[in-house]
XYZ file of C-alpha atoms in Angstrom:
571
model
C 12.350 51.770 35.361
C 11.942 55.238 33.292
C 14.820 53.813 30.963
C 12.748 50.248 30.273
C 9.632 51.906 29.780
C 11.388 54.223 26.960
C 13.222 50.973 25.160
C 9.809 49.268 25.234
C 7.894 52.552 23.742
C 10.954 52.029 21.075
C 10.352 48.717 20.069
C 6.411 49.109 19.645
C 6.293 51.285 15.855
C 9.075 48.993 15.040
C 7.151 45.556 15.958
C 3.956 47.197 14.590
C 5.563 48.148 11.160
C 7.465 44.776 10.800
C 4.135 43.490 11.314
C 3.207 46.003 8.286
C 4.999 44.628 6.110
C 5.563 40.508 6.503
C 1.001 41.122 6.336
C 1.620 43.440 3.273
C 4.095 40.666 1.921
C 1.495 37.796 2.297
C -1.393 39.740 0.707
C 0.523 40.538 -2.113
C 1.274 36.655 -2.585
C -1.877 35.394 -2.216
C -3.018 37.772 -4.397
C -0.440 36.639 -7.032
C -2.025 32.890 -6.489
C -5.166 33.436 -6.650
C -5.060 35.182 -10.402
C -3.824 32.447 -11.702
C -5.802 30.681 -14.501
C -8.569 28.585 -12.499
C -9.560 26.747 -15.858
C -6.789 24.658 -15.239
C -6.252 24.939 -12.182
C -8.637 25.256 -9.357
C -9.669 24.067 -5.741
C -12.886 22.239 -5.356
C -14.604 23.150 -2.564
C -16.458 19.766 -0.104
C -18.053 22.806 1.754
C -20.694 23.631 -1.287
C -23.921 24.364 0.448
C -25.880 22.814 -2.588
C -25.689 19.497 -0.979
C -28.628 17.689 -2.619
C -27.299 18.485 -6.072
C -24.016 17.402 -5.395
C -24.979 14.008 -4.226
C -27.010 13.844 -7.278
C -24.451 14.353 -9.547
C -22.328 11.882 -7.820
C -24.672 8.695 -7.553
C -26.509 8.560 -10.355
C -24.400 6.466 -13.424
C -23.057 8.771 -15.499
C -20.735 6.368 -17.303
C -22.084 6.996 -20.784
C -22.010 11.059 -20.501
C -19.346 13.430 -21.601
C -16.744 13.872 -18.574
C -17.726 16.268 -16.219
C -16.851 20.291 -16.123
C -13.167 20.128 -14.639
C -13.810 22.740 -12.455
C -16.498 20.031 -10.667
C -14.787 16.691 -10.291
C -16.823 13.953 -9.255
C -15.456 12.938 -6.282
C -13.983 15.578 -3.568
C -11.429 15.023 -0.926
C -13.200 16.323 2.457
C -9.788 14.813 4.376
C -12.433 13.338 6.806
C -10.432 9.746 5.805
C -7.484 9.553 8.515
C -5.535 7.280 5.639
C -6.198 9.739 3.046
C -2.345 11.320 2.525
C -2.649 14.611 0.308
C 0.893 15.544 1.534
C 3.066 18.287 0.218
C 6.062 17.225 -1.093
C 9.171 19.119 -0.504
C 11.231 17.206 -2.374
C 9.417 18.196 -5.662
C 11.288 20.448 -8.220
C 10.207 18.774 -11.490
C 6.154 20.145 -11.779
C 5.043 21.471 -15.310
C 1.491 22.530 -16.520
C 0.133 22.119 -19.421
C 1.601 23.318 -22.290
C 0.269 26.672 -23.491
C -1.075 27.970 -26.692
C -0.520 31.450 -27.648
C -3.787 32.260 -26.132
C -2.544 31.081 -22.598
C -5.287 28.524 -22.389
C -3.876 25.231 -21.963
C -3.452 22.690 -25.583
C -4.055 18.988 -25.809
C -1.643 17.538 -28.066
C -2.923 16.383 -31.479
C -1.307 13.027 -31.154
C -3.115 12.131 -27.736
C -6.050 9.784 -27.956
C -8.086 7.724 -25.447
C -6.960 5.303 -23.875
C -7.808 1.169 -25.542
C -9.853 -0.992 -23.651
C -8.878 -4.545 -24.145
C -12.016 -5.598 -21.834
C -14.016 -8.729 -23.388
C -18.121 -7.792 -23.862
C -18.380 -12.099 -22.931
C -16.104 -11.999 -19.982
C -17.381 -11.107 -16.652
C -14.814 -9.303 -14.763
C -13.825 -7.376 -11.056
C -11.669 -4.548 -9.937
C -11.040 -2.187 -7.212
C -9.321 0.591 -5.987
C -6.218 0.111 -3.801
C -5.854 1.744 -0.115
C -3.178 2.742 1.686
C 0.258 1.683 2.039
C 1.704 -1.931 0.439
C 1.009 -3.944 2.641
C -2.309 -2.709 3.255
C -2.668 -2.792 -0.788
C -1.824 -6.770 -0.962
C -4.605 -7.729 2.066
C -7.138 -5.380 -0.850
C -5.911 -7.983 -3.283
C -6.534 -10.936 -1.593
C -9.957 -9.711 -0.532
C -10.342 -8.667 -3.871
C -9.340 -12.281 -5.269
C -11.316 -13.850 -2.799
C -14.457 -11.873 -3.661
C -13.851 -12.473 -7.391
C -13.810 -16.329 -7.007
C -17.210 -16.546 -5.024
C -18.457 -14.221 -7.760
C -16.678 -15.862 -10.616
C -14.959 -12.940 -12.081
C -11.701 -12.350 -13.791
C -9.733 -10.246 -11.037
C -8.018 -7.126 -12.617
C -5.378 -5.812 -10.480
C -4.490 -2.397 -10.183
C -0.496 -1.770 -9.476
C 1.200 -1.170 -6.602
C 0.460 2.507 -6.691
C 2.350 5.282 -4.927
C 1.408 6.399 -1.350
C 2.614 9.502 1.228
C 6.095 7.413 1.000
C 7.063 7.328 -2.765
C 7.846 10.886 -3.596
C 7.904 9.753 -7.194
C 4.627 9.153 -7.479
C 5.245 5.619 -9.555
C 3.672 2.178 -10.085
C 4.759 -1.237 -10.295
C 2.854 -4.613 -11.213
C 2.316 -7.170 -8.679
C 3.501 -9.826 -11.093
C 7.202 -8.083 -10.907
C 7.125 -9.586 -7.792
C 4.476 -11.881 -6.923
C 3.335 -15.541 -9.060
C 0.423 -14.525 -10.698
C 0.004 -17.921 -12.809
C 0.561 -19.865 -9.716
C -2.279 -18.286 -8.112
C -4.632 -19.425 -10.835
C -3.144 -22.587 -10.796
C -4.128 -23.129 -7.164
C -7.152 -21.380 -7.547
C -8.626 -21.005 -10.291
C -8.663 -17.835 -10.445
C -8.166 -15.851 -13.761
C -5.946 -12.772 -13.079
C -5.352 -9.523 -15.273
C -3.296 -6.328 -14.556
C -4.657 -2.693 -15.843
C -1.652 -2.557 -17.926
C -2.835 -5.100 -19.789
C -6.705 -4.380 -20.159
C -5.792 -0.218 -20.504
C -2.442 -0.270 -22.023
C -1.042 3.308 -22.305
C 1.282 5.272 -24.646
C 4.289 6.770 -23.081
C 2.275 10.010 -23.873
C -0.753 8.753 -22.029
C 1.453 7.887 -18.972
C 3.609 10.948 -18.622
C -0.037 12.728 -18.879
C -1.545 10.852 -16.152
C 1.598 10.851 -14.336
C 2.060 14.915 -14.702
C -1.822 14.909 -12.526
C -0.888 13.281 -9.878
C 2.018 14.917 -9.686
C -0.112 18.246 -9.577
C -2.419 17.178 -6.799
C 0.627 15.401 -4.795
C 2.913 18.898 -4.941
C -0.708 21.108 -3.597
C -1.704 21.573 -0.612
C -5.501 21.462 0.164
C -8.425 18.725 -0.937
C -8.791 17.357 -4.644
C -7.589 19.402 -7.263
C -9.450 19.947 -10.524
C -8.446 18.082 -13.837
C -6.192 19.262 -16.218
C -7.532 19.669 -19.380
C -5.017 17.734 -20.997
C -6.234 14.686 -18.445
C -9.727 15.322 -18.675
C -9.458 15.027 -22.893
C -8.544 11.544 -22.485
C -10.191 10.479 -18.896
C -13.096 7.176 -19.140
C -15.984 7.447 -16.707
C -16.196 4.546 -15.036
C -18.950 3.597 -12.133
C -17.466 2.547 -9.202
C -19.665 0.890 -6.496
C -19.877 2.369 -2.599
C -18.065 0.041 -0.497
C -17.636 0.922 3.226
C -18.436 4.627 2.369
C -15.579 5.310 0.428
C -16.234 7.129 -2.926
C -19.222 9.190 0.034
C -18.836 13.293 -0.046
C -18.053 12.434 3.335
C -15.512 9.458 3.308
C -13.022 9.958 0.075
C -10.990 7.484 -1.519
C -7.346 7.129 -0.659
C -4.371 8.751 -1.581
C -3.327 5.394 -3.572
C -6.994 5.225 -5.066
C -6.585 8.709 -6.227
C -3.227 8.187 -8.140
C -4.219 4.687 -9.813
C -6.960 6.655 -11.207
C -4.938 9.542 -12.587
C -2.109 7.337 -13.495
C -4.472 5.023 -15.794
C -6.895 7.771 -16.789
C -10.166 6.664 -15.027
C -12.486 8.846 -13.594
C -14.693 7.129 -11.313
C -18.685 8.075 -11.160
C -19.347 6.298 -7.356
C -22.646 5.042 -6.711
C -24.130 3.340 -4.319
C -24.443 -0.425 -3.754
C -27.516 -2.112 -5.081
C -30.247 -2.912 -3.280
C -30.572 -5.844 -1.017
C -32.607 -8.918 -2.273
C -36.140 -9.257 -0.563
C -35.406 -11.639 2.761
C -31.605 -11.422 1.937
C -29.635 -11.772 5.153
C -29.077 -9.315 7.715
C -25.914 -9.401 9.406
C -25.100 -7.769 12.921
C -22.546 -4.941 11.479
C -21.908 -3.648 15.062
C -20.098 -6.870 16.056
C -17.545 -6.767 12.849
C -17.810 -2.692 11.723
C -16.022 0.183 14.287
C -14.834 2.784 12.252
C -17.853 2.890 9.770
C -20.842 3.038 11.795
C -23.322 4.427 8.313
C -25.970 1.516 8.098
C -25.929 2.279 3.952
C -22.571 1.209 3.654
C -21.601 -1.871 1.898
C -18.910 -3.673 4.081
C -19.927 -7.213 5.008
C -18.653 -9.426 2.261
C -21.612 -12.193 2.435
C -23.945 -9.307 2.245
C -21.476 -7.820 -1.001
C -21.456 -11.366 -2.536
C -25.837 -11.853 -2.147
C -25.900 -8.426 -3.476
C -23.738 -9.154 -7.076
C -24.234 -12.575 -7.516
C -26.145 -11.459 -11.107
C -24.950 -7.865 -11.326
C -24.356 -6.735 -14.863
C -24.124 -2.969 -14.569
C -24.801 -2.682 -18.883
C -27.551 -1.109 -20.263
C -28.506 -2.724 -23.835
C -26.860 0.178 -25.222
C -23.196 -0.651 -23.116
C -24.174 -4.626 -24.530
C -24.858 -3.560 -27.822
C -21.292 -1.190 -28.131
C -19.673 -3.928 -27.115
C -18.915 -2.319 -23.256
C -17.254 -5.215 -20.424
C -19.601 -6.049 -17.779
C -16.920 -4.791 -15.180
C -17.625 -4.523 -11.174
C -15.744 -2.128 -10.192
C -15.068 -1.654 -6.085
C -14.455 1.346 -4.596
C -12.740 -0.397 -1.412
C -11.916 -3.919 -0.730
C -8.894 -3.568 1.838
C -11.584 -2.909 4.827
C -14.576 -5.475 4.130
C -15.640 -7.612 7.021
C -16.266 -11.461 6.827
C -18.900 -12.667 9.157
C -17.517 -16.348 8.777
C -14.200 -15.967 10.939
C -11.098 -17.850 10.944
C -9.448 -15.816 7.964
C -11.328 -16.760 5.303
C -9.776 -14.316 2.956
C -6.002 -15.918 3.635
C -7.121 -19.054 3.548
C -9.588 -19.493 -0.137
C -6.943 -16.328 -1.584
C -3.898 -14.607 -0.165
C -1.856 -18.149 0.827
C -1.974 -19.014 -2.427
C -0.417 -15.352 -3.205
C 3.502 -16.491 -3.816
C 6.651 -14.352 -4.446
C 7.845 -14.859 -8.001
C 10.843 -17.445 -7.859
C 13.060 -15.143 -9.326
C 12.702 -12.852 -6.275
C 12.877 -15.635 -3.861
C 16.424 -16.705 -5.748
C 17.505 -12.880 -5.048
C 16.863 -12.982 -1.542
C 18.477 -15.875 -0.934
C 21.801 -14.743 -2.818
C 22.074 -11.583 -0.431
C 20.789 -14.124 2.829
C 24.073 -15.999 1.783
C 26.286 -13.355 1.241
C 25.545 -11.606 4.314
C 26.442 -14.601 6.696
C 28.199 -17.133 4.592
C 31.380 -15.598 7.480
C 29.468 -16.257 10.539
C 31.110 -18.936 13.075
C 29.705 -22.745 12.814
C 27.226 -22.067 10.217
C 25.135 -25.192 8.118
C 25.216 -25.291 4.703
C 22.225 -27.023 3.019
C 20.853 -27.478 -0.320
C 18.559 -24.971 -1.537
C 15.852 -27.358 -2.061
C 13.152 -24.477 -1.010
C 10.134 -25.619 -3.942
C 9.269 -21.589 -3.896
C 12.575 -21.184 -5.867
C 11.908 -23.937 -8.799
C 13.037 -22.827 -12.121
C 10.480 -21.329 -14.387
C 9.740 -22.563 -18.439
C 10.343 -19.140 -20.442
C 6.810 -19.911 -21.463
C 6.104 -20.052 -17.631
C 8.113 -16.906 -16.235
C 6.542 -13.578 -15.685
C 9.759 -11.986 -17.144
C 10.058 -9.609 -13.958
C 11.686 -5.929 -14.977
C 13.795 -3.877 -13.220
C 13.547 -0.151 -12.720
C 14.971 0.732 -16.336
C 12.757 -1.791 -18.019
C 15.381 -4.777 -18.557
C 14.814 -7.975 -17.961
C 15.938 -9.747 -14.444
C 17.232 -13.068 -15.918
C 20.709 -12.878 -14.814
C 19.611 -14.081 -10.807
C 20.599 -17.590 -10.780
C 18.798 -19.396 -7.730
C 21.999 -20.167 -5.504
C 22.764 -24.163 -5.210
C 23.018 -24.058 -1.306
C 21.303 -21.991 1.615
C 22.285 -21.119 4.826
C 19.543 -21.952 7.652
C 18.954 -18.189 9.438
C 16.739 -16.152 11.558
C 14.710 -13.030 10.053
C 14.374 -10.025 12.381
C 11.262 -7.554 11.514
C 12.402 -4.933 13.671
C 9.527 -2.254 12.877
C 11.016 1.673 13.143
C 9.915 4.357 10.879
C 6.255 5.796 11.489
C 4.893 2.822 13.455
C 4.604 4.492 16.415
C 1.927 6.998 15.002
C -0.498 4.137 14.728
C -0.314 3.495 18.325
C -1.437 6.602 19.238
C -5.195 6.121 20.761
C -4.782 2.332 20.101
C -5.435 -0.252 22.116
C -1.881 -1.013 22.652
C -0.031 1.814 24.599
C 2.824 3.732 22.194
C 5.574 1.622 23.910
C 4.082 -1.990 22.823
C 4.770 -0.160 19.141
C 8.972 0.605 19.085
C 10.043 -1.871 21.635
C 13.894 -2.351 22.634
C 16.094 -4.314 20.788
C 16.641 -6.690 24.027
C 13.094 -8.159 23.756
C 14.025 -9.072 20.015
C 17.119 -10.299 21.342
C 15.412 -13.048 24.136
C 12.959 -13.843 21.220
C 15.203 -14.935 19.010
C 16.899 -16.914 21.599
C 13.603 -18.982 22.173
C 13.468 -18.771 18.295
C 17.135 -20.759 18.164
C 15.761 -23.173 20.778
C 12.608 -24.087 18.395
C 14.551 -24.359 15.441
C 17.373 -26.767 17.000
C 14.564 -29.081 19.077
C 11.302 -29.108 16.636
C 13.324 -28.311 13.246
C 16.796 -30.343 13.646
C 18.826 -26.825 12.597
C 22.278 -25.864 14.281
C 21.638 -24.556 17.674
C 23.231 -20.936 16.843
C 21.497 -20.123 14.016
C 22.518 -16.466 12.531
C 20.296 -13.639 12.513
C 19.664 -10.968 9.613
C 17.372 -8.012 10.320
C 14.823 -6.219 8.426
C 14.140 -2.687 9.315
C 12.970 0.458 8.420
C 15.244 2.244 11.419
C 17.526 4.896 10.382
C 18.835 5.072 14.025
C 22.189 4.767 14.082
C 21.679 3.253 17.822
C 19.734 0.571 16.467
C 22.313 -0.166 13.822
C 24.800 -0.085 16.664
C 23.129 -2.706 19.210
C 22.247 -5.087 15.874
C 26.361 -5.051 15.356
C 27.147 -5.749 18.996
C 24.719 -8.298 18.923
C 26.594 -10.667 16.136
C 23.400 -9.899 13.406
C 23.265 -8.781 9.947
C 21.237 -5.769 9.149
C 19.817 -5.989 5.064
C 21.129 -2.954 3.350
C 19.149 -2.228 -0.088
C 20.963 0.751 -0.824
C 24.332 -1.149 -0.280
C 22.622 -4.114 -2.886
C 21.224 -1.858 -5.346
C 18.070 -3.690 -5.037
C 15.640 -0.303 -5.882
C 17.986 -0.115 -8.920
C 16.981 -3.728 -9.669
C 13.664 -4.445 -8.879
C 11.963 -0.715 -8.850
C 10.686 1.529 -5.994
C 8.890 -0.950 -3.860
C 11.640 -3.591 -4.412
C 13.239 -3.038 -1.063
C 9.945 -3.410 1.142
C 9.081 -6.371 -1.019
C 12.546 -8.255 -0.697
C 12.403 -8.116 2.616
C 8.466 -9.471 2.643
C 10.263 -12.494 0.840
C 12.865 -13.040 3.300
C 10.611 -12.531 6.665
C 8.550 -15.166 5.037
C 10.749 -17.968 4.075
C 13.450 -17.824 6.566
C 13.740 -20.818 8.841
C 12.155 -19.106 11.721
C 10.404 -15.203 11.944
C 10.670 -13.035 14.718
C 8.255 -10.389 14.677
C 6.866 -7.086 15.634
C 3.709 -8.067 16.641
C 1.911 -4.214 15.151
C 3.547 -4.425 12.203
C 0.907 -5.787 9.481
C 3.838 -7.217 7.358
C 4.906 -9.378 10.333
C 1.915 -10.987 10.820
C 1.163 -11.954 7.412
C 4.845 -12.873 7.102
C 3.810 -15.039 9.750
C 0.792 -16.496 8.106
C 2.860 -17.221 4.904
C 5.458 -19.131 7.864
C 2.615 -21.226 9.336
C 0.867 -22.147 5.870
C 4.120 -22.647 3.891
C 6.552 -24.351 5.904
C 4.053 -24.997 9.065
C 6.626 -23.377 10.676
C 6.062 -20.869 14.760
C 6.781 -17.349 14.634
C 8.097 -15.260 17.697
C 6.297 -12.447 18.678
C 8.211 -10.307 21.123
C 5.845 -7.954 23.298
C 6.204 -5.875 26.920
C 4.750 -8.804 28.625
C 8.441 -10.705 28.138
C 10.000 -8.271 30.164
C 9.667 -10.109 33.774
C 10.924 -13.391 32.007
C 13.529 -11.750 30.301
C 14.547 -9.699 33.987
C 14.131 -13.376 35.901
C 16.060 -15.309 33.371
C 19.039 -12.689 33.696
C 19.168 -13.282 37.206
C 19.951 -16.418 37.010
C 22.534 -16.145 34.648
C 23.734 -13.700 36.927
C 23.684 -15.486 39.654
C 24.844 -18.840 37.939
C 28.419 -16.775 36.578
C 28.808 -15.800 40.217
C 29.127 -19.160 41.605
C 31.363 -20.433 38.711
């Protein structure tokens, strides 16, 4: 026992000075930090106990002043937002500051300029920041479009903008992959994109690009402009919807990179006032995650609020300044009239640009044109009808050429699509309604789903009894990859097509969207968001069932062995 006590006695100046040293080690760092230059580069602090002349500074329209200081951005990310996704990203090696003058302040280039607004003072239009991930960002569009037609607006779309999955921090248009014109064709509906009411230099973009970069690589809540951004940055007022754009309740990671990448600098305030004896709707039957009685977030009460908004003073009239409404969140607003009005007057009409429908059903083909007792058929699908050159959207590919050499195939094979959701879906479960296992369920439940989904498709759609399967996923488990071989299906490989190469960052995600939503018949994962609108786009395309696969199959599926069982034993 004498011997222990001495080895421990040892060990205690050696812990302690260890201890010494890693603390001595971590000052010293932090102290290297901190003297950094803060003009360009500095934290803003939510936690300011000046709270009244913060909120003053953010509400009030300050769309005609001079940009704010940098070191006090207008909006500050508390990370009270549970979507908000100011992630570190370890994968970065590619960060640069500003250049430096010989002064070591920070220089704007002499060639940089403003960006040009090709707004119209006579047309009335209506934009919004996006939210969240892309599937999340296309239900914001077609609230945003449907919004826009009650309040007969031109809609002007911001990209598909980067979120906590696209370490890149990039953009693409939504008419690279969806049919812009034939959503005003069914609609009415003029559409714009940013990139063609802002357009930017490459100078402008690598500028706005090189800030979000900056606040995506840093750890911590919003990050202060650069001056370099801030020379060229437009105010623009952005109206409180649901709280976001609140001290309290930030934008989104997505809103926040839109906004660098296109050099906008919102000034939130919030909604105007009710009309006398306007409508007051019961907010605690529709709203659960926004409880604030000031927010904005029932669209009826939204529409009887701007049905004769023009935010221009004579001044903004007289300079020739858009009458824009710009919408700090459209992704969560509540309808009081249910039944999905929202799908039904906007996002059905949303279709995937025929040349990415005649993509997906090239690699459909070539992925089970080997299968046993397939049907051929002609490839008569109407969402694949060849385009006028006036007509086509002229989709581009990652390097900017044109995609012109996908020829819609002349036949199609009649198939199942498999959503088999993986990845992060189980994190949303987590204090759901639905218990964690409801979220990843086996592959067996897909697999008795997609038998019912054969038996539909032979009896109500006069298709070959075995129809073959190909599977969406987002699973990098190679025990999933495994069962989907043993089971005779085909698992869509994007990195074996190329198809990021071809079609940009979100190509992948939206190829499959295409293919989940015009295959003969969808099976599901009923907490995956692209699912069930892939399953909406079935119904009110083709008026064709889904299968949903869910825990409560389990006793079927366990009963309906047995019998099989049972009924081999006897033969």
């Amino acid at each position: 026992m004498k011997g222990f006590a001495r080895d421990g006695q040892s060990q205690g100046p050696k812990n302690r000075t260890l201890f010494i040293l890693v603390a001595i080690i971590l000052i010293s760092a932090w102290t290297l930090l901190t003297s950094m230059d803060l003009a360009s580069f500095q934290l803003y602090s939510g936690n300011n106990n000046d709270n009244n002349n913060n909120n003053v500074g953010l509400y009030q329209d300050q769309s005609a002043l001079p940009h704010p200081n940098p070191q006090q951005p207008p909006y500050a990310n508390t990370n009270n937002d549970s979507n908000s996704n100011n992630s570190h990203d370890d994968n970065y090696d590619s960060y640069t500051n500003d250049d430096v003058n010989n002064n070591g302040k920070p220089s704007v280039s002499a060639t940089l300029k403003p960006a040009v607004s090709n707004l119209d003072a006579n047309t009335k239009y209506l934009s919004f920041l996006p939210f969240g991930g892309l599937t999340n960002q296309f239900i914001a569009v077609q609230s945003a479009a449907y919004v826009a037609l009650k309040l007969n607006r031109t809609l002007v779309l911001p990209p598909i903008i980067s979120n906590s999955h696209d370490h890149k921090n990039t953009h693409q248009q939504w008419s690279q992959y969806m049919d812009l014109p034939k959503l005003t064709q069914l609609t009415g509906l003029p559409v714009l994109e940013w990139s063609q009411v802002r357009p930017l230099t490459e100078e402008q973009r690598q500028v706005g690009l090189d800030q979000a970069l900056q606040s995506t690589h840093l750890w911590g809540p919003y990050h202060s402009e650069t001056d370099t951004w801030a020379s060229v940055a437009e105010n623009m007022t952005c109206q409180i919807v649901y709280g976001y754009g609140r001290p309290d309740l930030d934008i989104n990671f997505s809103a926040q990179n839109f906004l660098f990448h296109f050099l906008i600098r919102p000034v939130f305030v919030p909604p105007v006032a009710a009309r006398p004896g306007a409508p007051i709707y019961d907010r605690q039957r529709l709203v659960y995650d926004n409880k604030n009685p000031e927010d904005l977030v029932i669209v009826e009460d939204l529409l009887d609020r701007y049905s004769d908004y023009d935010g221009r003073t004579p001044e903004d009239r007289a300079a020739g300044k858009a009458d824009m409404l710009f919408l700090s969140n459209t992704f969560k607003l509540k309808a009081v009239q249910r039944g999905g009005v929202f799908w039904k007057e906007a996002g059905e009409s949303l279709h995937f640009e025929p040349k990415m429908m005649e993509y997906a059903t090239l690699k459909i083909n070539e992925e089970i044109r080997g299968d046993h007792d397939i049907e051929v058929l002609p490839n008569n699908d109407p969402e694949e009808v060849e385009l006028t050159e006036e007509e086509h959207q002229n989709p581009v590919s990652e390097d900017g050429t044109l995609v012109t050499d996908i020829q819609a195939p002349t036949t199609r094979i009649p198939h199942i699509a498999v959503h088999l959701r993986r990845g992060d879906i189980w994190t949303k479960c987590r204090g759901a309604k639905k218990a964690v296992e409801n979220c990843v369920l086996p592959i067996e439940l897909y697999a008795d789903a997609v038998e019912r989904a054969r038996e539909y498709a032979a009896k109500t759609l006069g298709l070959v009894s075995h129809l073959p399967v190909v599977v969406a996923t987002d699973s990098t488990s190679e025990e999933d990859f495994a069962k989907i071989q043993e089971l005779g299906w085909h698992r869509l490989d994007h990195a074996k097509y190329g198809t990021a190469e071809i079609w940009g960052t979100f190509g992948p995600a939206m190829v499959d969207a295409a293919i989940l939503a015009h295959a003969d018949v969808l099976v599901g994962s009923a907490v995956s968001t692209m699912s069930r609108i892939a399953g909406l786009r079935q119904k009110g395309w083709y008026d064709h069932e889904s299968f949903f696969p869910s825990l409560e199959d389990r006793p079927k599926m366990a009963r309906k062995r047995t019998m099989m069982k049972r009924r081999l034993e006897k033969e």
